[in-house]
XYZ file of C-alpha atoms in Angstrom:
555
model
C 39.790 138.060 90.371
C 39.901 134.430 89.257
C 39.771 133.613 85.669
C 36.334 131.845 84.157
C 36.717 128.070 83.641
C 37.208 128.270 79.833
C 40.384 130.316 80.747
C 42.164 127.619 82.723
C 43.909 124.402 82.392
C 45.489 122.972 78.822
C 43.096 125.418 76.828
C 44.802 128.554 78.428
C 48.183 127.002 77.673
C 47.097 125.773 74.331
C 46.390 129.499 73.391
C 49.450 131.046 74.833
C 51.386 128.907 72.048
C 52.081 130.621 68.692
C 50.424 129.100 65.553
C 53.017 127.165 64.667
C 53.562 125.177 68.188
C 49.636 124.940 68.079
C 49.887 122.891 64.575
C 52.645 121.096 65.571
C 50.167 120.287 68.559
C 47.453 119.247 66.421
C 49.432 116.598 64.327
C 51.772 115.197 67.288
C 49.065 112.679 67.995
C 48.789 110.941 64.568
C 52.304 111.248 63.599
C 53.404 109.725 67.216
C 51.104 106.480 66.051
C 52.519 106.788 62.813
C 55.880 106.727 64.355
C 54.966 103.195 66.218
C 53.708 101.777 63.434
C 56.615 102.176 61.564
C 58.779 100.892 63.983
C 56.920 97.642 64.653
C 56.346 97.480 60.569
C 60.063 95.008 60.320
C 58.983 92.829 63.353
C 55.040 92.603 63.352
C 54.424 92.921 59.256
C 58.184 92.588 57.487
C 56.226 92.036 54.169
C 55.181 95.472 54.324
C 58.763 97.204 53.604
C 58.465 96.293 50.443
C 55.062 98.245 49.743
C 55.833 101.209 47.635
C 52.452 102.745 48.945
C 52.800 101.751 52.726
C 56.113 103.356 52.687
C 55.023 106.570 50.846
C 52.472 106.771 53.492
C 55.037 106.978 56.070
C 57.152 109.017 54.137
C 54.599 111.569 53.663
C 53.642 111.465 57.052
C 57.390 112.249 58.329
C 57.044 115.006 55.134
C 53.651 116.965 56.794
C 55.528 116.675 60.301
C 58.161 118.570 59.477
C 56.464 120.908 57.435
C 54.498 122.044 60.911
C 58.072 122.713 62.230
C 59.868 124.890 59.302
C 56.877 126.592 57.301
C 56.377 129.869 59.296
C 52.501 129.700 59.355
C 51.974 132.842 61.707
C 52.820 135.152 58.379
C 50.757 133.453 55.958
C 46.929 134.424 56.033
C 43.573 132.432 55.371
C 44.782 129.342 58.220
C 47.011 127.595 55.140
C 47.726 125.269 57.579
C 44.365 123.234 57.340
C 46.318 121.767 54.197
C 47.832 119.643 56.629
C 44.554 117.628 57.739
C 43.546 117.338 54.207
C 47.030 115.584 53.313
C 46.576 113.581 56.314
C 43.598 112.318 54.440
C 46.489 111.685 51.391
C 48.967 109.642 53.653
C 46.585 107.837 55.602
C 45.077 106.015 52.794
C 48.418 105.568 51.512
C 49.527 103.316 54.663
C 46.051 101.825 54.679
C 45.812 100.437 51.132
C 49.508 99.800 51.214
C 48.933 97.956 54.305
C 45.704 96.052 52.775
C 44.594 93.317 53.463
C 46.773 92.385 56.351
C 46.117 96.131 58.122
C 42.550 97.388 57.063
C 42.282 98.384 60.510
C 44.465 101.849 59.629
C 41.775 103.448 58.116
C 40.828 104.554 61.829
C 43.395 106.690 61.683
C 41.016 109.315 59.560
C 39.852 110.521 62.875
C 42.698 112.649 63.512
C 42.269 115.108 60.385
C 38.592 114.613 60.743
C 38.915 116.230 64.612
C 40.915 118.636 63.223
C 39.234 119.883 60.642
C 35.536 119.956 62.360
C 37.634 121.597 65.526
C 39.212 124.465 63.784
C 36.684 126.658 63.093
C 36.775 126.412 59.116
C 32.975 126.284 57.125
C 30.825 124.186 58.128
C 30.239 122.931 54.669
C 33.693 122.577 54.144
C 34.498 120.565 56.962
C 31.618 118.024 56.598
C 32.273 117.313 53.121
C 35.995 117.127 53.688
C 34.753 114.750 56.460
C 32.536 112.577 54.720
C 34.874 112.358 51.195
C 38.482 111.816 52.514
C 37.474 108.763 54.200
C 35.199 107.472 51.135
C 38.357 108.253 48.534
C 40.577 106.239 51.310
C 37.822 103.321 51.010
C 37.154 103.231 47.456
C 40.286 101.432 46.378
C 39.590 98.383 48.545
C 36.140 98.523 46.115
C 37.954 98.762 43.352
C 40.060 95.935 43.614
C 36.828 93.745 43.712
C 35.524 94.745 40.849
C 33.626 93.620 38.586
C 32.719 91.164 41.922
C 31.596 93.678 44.336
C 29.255 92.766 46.873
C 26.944 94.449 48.854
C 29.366 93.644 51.993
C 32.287 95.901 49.785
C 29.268 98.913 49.376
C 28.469 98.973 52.986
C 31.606 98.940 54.513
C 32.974 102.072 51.540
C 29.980 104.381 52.479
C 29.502 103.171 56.508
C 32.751 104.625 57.229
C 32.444 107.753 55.305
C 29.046 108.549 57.227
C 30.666 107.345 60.866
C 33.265 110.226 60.334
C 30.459 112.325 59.228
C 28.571 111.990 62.305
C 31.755 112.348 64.292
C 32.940 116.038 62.326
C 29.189 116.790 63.291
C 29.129 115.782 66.619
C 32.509 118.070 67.297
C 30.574 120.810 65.431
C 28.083 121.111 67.521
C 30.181 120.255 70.612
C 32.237 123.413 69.518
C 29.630 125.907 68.572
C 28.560 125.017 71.878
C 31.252 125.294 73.528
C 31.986 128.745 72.379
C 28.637 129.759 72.789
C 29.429 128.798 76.958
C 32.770 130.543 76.089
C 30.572 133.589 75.357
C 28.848 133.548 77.890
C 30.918 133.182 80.659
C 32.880 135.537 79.382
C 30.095 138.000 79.416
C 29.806 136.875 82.948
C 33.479 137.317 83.477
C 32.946 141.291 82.329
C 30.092 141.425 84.148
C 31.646 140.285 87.741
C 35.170 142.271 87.088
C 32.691 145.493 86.755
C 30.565 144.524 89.582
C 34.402 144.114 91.042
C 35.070 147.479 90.475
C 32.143 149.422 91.613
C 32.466 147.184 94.955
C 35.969 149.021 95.382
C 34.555 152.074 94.861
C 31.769 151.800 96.978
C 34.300 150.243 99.729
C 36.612 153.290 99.201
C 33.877 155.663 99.594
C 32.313 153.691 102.758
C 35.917 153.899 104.546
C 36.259 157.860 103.297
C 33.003 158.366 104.730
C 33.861 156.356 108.488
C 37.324 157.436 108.847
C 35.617 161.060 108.485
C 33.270 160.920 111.309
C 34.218 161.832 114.517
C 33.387 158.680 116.271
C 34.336 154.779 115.992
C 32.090 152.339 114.188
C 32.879 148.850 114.491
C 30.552 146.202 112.784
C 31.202 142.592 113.773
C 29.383 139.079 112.462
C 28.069 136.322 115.170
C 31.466 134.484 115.267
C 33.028 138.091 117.121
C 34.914 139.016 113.741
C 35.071 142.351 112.449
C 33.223 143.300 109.188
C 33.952 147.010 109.058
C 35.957 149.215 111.009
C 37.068 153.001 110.940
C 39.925 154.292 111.595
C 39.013 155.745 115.319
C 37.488 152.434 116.720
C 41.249 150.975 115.780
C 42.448 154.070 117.754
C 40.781 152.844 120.446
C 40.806 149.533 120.462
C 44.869 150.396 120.181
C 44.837 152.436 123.553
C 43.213 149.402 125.033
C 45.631 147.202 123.790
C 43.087 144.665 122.528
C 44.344 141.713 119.934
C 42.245 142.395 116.689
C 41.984 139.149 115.661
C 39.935 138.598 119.008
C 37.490 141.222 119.005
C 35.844 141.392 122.812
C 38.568 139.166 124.475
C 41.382 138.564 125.617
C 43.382 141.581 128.219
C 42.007 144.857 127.346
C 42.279 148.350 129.416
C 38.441 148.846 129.439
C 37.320 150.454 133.381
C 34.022 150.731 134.912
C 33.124 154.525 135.671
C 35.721 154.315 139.142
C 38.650 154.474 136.113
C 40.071 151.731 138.103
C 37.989 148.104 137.574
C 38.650 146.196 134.678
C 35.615 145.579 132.856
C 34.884 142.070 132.944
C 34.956 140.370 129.595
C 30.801 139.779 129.197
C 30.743 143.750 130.318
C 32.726 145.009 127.584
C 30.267 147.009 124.864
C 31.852 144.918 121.987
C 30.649 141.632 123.834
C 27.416 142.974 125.324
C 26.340 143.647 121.419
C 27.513 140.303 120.516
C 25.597 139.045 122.827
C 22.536 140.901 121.240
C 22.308 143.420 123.753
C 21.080 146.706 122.235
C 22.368 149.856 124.634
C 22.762 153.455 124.475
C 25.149 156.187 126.551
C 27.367 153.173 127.961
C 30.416 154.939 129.314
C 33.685 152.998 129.989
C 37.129 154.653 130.253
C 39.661 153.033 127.840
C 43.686 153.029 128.555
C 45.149 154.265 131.886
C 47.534 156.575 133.007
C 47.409 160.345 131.483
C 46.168 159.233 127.906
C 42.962 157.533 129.707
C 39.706 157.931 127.747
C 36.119 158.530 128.145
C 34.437 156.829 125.680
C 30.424 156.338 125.435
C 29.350 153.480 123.492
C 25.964 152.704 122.035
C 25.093 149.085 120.077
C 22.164 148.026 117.702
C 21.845 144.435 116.817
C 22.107 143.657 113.313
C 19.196 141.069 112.440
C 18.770 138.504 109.586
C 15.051 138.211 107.500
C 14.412 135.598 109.081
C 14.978 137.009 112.557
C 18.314 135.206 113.287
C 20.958 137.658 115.147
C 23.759 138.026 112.592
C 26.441 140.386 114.333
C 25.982 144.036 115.618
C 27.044 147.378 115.148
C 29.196 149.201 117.804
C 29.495 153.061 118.013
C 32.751 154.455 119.955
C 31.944 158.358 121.022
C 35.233 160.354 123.155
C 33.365 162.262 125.404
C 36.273 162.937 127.831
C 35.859 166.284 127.296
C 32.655 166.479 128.420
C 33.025 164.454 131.131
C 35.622 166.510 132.679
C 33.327 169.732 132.221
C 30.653 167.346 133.942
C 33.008 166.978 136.578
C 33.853 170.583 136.693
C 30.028 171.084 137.080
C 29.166 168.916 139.780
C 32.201 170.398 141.461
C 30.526 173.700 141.474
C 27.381 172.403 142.632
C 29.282 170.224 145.793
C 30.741 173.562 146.597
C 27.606 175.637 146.135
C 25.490 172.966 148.095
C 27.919 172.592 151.482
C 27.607 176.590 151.405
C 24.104 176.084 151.409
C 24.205 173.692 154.256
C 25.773 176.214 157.397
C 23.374 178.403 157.202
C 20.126 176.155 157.097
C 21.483 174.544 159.793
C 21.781 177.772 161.556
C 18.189 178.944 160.291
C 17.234 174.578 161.694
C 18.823 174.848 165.162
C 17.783 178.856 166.002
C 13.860 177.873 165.050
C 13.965 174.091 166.951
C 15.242 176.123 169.763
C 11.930 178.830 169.819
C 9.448 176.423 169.095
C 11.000 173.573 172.293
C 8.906 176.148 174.166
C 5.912 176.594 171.771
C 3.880 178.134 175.235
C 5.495 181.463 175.255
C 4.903 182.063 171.120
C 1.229 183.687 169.952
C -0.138 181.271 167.834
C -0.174 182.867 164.862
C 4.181 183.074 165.092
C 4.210 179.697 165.490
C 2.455 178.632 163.018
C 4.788 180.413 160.513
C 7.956 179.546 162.330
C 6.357 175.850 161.527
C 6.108 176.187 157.877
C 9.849 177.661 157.960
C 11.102 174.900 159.897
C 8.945 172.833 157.318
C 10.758 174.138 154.254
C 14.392 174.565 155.534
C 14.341 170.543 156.205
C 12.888 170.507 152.879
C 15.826 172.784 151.096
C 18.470 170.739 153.314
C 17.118 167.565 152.032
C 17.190 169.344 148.556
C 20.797 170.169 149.318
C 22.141 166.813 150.057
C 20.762 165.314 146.819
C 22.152 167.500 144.956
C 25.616 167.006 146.901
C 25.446 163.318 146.499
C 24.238 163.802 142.562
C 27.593 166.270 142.187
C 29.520 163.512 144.075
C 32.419 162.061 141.757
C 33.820 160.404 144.839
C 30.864 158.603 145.998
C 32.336 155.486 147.144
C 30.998 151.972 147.554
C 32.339 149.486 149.636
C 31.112 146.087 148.246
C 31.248 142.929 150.442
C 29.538 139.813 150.498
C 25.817 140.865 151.882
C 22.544 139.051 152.125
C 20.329 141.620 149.918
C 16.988 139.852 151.650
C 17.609 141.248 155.237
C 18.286 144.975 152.786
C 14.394 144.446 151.319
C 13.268 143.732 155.011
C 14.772 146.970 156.632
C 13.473 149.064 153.240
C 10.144 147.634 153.582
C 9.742 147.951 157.570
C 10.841 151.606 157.047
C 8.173 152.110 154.441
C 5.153 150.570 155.665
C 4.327 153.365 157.994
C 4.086 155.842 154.239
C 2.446 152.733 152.893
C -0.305 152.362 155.165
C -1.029 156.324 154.908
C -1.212 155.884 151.158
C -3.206 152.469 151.572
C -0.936 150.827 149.513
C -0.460 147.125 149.994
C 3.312 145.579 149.847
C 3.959 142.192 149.058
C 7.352 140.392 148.859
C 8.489 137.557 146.672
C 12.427 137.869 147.773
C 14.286 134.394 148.464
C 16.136 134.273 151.639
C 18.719 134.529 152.608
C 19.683 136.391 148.728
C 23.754 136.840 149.122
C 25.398 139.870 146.591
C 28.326 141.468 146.109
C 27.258 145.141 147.502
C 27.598 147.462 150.227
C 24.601 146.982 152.396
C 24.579 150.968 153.342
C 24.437 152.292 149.823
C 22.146 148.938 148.521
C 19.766 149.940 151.403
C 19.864 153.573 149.902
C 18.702 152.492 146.524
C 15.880 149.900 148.471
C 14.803 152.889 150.142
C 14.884 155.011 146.928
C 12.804 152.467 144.766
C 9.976 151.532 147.237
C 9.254 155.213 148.217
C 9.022 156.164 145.129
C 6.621 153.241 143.899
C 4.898 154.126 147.211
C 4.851 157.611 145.946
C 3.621 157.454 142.699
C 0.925 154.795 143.791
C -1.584 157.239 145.287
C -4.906 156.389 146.701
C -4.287 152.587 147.230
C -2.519 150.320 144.616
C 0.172 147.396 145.227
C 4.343 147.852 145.566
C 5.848 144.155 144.924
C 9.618 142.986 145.395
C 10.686 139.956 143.851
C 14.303 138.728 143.329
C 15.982 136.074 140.983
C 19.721 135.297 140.839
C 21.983 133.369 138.937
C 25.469 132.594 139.404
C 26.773 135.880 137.935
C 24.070 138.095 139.005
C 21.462 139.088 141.589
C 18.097 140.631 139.882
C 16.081 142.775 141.964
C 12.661 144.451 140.729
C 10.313 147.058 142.783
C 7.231 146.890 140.772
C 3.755 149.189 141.353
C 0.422 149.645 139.876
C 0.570 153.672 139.837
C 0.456 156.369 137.041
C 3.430 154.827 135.419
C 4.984 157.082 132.735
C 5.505 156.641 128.817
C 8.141 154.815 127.246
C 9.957 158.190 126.398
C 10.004 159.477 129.988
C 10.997 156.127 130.944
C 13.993 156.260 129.066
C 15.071 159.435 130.560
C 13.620 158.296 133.903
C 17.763 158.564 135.223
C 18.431 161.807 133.892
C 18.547 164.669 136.963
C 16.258 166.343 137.653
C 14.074 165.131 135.634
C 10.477 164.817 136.189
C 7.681 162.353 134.731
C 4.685 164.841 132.724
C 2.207 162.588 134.618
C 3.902 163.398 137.705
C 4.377 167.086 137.124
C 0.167 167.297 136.447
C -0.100 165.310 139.926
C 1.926 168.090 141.717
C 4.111 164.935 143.348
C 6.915 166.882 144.962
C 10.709 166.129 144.558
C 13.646 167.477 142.710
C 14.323 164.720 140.330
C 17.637 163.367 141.613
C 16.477 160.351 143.631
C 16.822 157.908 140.587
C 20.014 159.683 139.135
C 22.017 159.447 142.430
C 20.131 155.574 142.698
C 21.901 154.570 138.826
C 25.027 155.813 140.525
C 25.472 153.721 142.939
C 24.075 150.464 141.170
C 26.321 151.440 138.590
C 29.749 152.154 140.721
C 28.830 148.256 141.972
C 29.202 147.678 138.683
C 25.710 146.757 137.853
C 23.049 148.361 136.215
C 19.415 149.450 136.784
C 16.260 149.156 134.148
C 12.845 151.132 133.892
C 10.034 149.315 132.444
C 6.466 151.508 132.282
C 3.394 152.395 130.770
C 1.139 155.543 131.307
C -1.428 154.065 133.767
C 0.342 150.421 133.877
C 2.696 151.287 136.673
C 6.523 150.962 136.382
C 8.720 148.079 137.176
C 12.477 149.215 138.164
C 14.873 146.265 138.004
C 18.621 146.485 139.542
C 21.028 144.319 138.398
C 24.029 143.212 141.146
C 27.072 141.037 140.728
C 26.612 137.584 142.841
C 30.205 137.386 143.775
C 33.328 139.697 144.116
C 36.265 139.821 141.751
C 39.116 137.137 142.053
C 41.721 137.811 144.761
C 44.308 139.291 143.366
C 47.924 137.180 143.532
């Protein structure tokens, strides 16, 4: 921790001296102009060698100078050393009525002991009268010499000078009592911030105990990108995806869409979507490659400012590669179980289709119930192949460059028959032609998907509409319907399989749930994404989100 002001510069050396380099110190400055004076004495003033008192002065001078060199002052107690100022007083009015009248001027020199003794910490009282008489007794034997013929001139300039040096010893007195009292305080502030110091530490040290002991990575980070705390299994990670540190978000980085094998592109990343102020939850990217590749699911909150400024974001690493491969283990079970299913309804399919293509030779009655089983196999073989594609971890995608508006067209000509039962009006806002990087089979899967269901959950009249907006990264495409909607808690688990809307459920609106899950599947093996916006009795707006263009060719 740095040092408070009052510690640094000349004062902090100035201390580090022993007592007898700091008197030394203190008288260098008078003797050194005692010292010059001297020397210029036989050029400037050669009368004055022959002053018995001028050259005492001087002598005496030379005398207290050496006596701050050899008199061991650290083992003598009570500060003896303030005899030296007071003898200054002694020698100084030597050379100054020695010097008298051609130097009156030396008299000035009373400010050294006068510094001294106000600076050193003695009594009060005892400096200021020290001050105020060493100057008058250096004074009063220019008086002297006028008398009986002293004027009022002589009086003023023996007690002005006294009461100058006065004022100066109380000006330093109060310049030092407040200057220790600043002393004081800072230094109380200096304990103060080396505790609050301290307890920081601690409180850091406990804060990186308690990360680097969950079992997931947390990774804060400011606006700029740079990291403000970090556990130990986020730097696991961000190891095994061989990310720089210093450039949190950028740079090369083994981060794959769900396929294992597309690089995430940069803005995709879950570090850089929460810079960006994105707030997400259950984001799953694969991290590394090879045998030591990762599942990871990532959630992000934004972290906000009072004033409502973003300020950085906080990034949460989960390894669920476990659980993904049991997943996977799961929905290989049900892929199995389903094309088991699938023989025999097709046998139960093609034996009734071939009674009832001669419905003439049946009583009514039989085929009325061979009907309803007819009815219900298609039903449990439509059942079956959503679940099949919903178990699929193969279901491929083969993106090209494909004009999305011609998709909507298809969808909505394939709907309108179900629309017009319903009495539900369709309207179109879709800009054409609309080009994406998608595969128009599986794209016109999820149109289908999305307007049937809007179509579906918009009984007794009501409006589907399609609009479209795109950018030069992405394609934006929203089915939006005035039905029964659904509240913001089913809407968040709208994706989920086979899960069912509670307002849908009290309808008795039949289907299995898996439409939308197999729907976010193949939006998000495009490597887009797909929104639910609702409200119970506002209707629900679904919004998929498709690149514009294709990855860079490859060289």
């Amino acid at each position: 921790m740095a040092e408070p002001l009052f510690h640094r510069g000349p004062g902090r050396i100035f201390r580090r001296l022993g007592t007898r380099a700091q008197v030394v110190l203190c008288q260098l400055p008078l003797t050194l102009l005692v010292a010059a004076i001297a020397v210029a004495t036989p050029f400037a003033w050669p009368s004055l060698t022959h002053s018995p008192l001028y050259l005492a002065g001087i002598v005496l001078h030379a005398i207290l100078f050496l006596g701050c060199f050899l008199v061991p002052w650290e083992r003598l107690a009570h500060r003896p050393y303030l005899l030296i100022p007071v003898l200054d007083f002694a020698a100084i009015g030597l050379l100054r009525n020695g010097a008298a009248p051609l130097l009156p001027g030396l008299a000035v020199l009373v400010v050294f002991p006068v510094i001294w003794l106000s600076a050193s910490g003695m009594l009060a009282r005892s400096s200021l009268v020290l001050s105020f008489l060493g100057p008058l007794l250096i004074m009063l034997p220019t008086a002297a010499a006028h008398f009986p013929a002293i004027t009022a001139s002589d009086i003023t300039t023996v007690v002005l000078f006294p009461v100058m040096m006065l004022a100066v010893s109380l000006a330093i007195r109060f310049a030092s009592v407040s200057l220790r009292q600043q002393q004081a305080e800072l230094a109380d502030k200096d304990r103060e911030l080396r505790d609050l110091l301290a307890a920081s530490r601690e409180r850091e040290k406990l804060l990186e105990t308690v990360l680097d002991a969950t079992d997931v990575g947390i990774a804060a980070v400011d606006r700029a990108g740079h990291f403000l705390v970090s556990n130990s299994r986020q730097r696991n990670f961000r190891r095994a995806t061989g990310a720089d540190e210093a450039i949190p978000g950028q740079g090369h980085q083994l981060i794959f869409g769900q396929d294992r094998r597309t690089l995430l592109p940069p803005d995709r990343r879950p570090i850089s979507r929460a810079m960006a102020g994105e707030s997400f939850a259950d984001y799953l990217v694969w991290a590394g490659e090879g045998p030591e590749q990762r599942a990871v699911s990532t959630a992000a909150r934004p972290l906000v400012s009072e004033d409502g400024r973003l300020t950085g974001a906080v990034v949460v690493y989960s390894d669920v590669t476990g659980w993904v491969e049991s997943l996977a283990a799961n929905q290989e079970l049900i892929s199995n179980v389903s094309h088991e299913f699938k023989t025999p309804l097709n046998s139960i399919l093609g034996n009734v289709d071939l009674v009832l293509d001669d419905p003439d030779d049946l009583p009514p009655h039989v085929a009325k119930r061979l009907l309803v089983v007819q009815r219900n196999a298609e039903r449990l073989l439509d059942l079956v192949a959503d679940l099949t594609a919903s178990a699929s971890t193969t279901l491929n995608v083969h993106p090209k460059r494909t004009d999305l508006a011609s998709l909507v067209e298809t969808s909505l000509g394939s709907a309108q028959a179900s629309a017009l039962r319903s009495h539900v009006e369709i309207a179109t806002d879709v800009p054409s032609p609309l080009w994406a990087y998608a595969d128009p089979l599986r794209i016109g899967q999820v149109l289908d998907n999305l307007v049937s269901n809007a179509i579906k959950y918009s009984p007794d009249g009501g409006k589907v509409s399609i609009s479209a907006q795109a950018d030069r990264q992405w394609v934006r495409l929203s089915v939006t319907d005035t039905g029964m909607g659904m509240s913001g808690e089913d809407a968040a688990k709208a994706f989920n399989r086979f899960f069912r809307a509670e307002s849908a459920q009290k309808a008795a609106i039949p289907g299995a749930g898996l439409g939308l899950s197999i729907t976010r599947m193949i939006v998000e093996r495009h490597g887009g994404s797909i929104t639910c916006q609702s409200g119970e009795g506002q209707g629900s707006t679904f919004t998929v989100t498709l690149p514009a263009e294709g990855p860079p060719p490859a060289f």
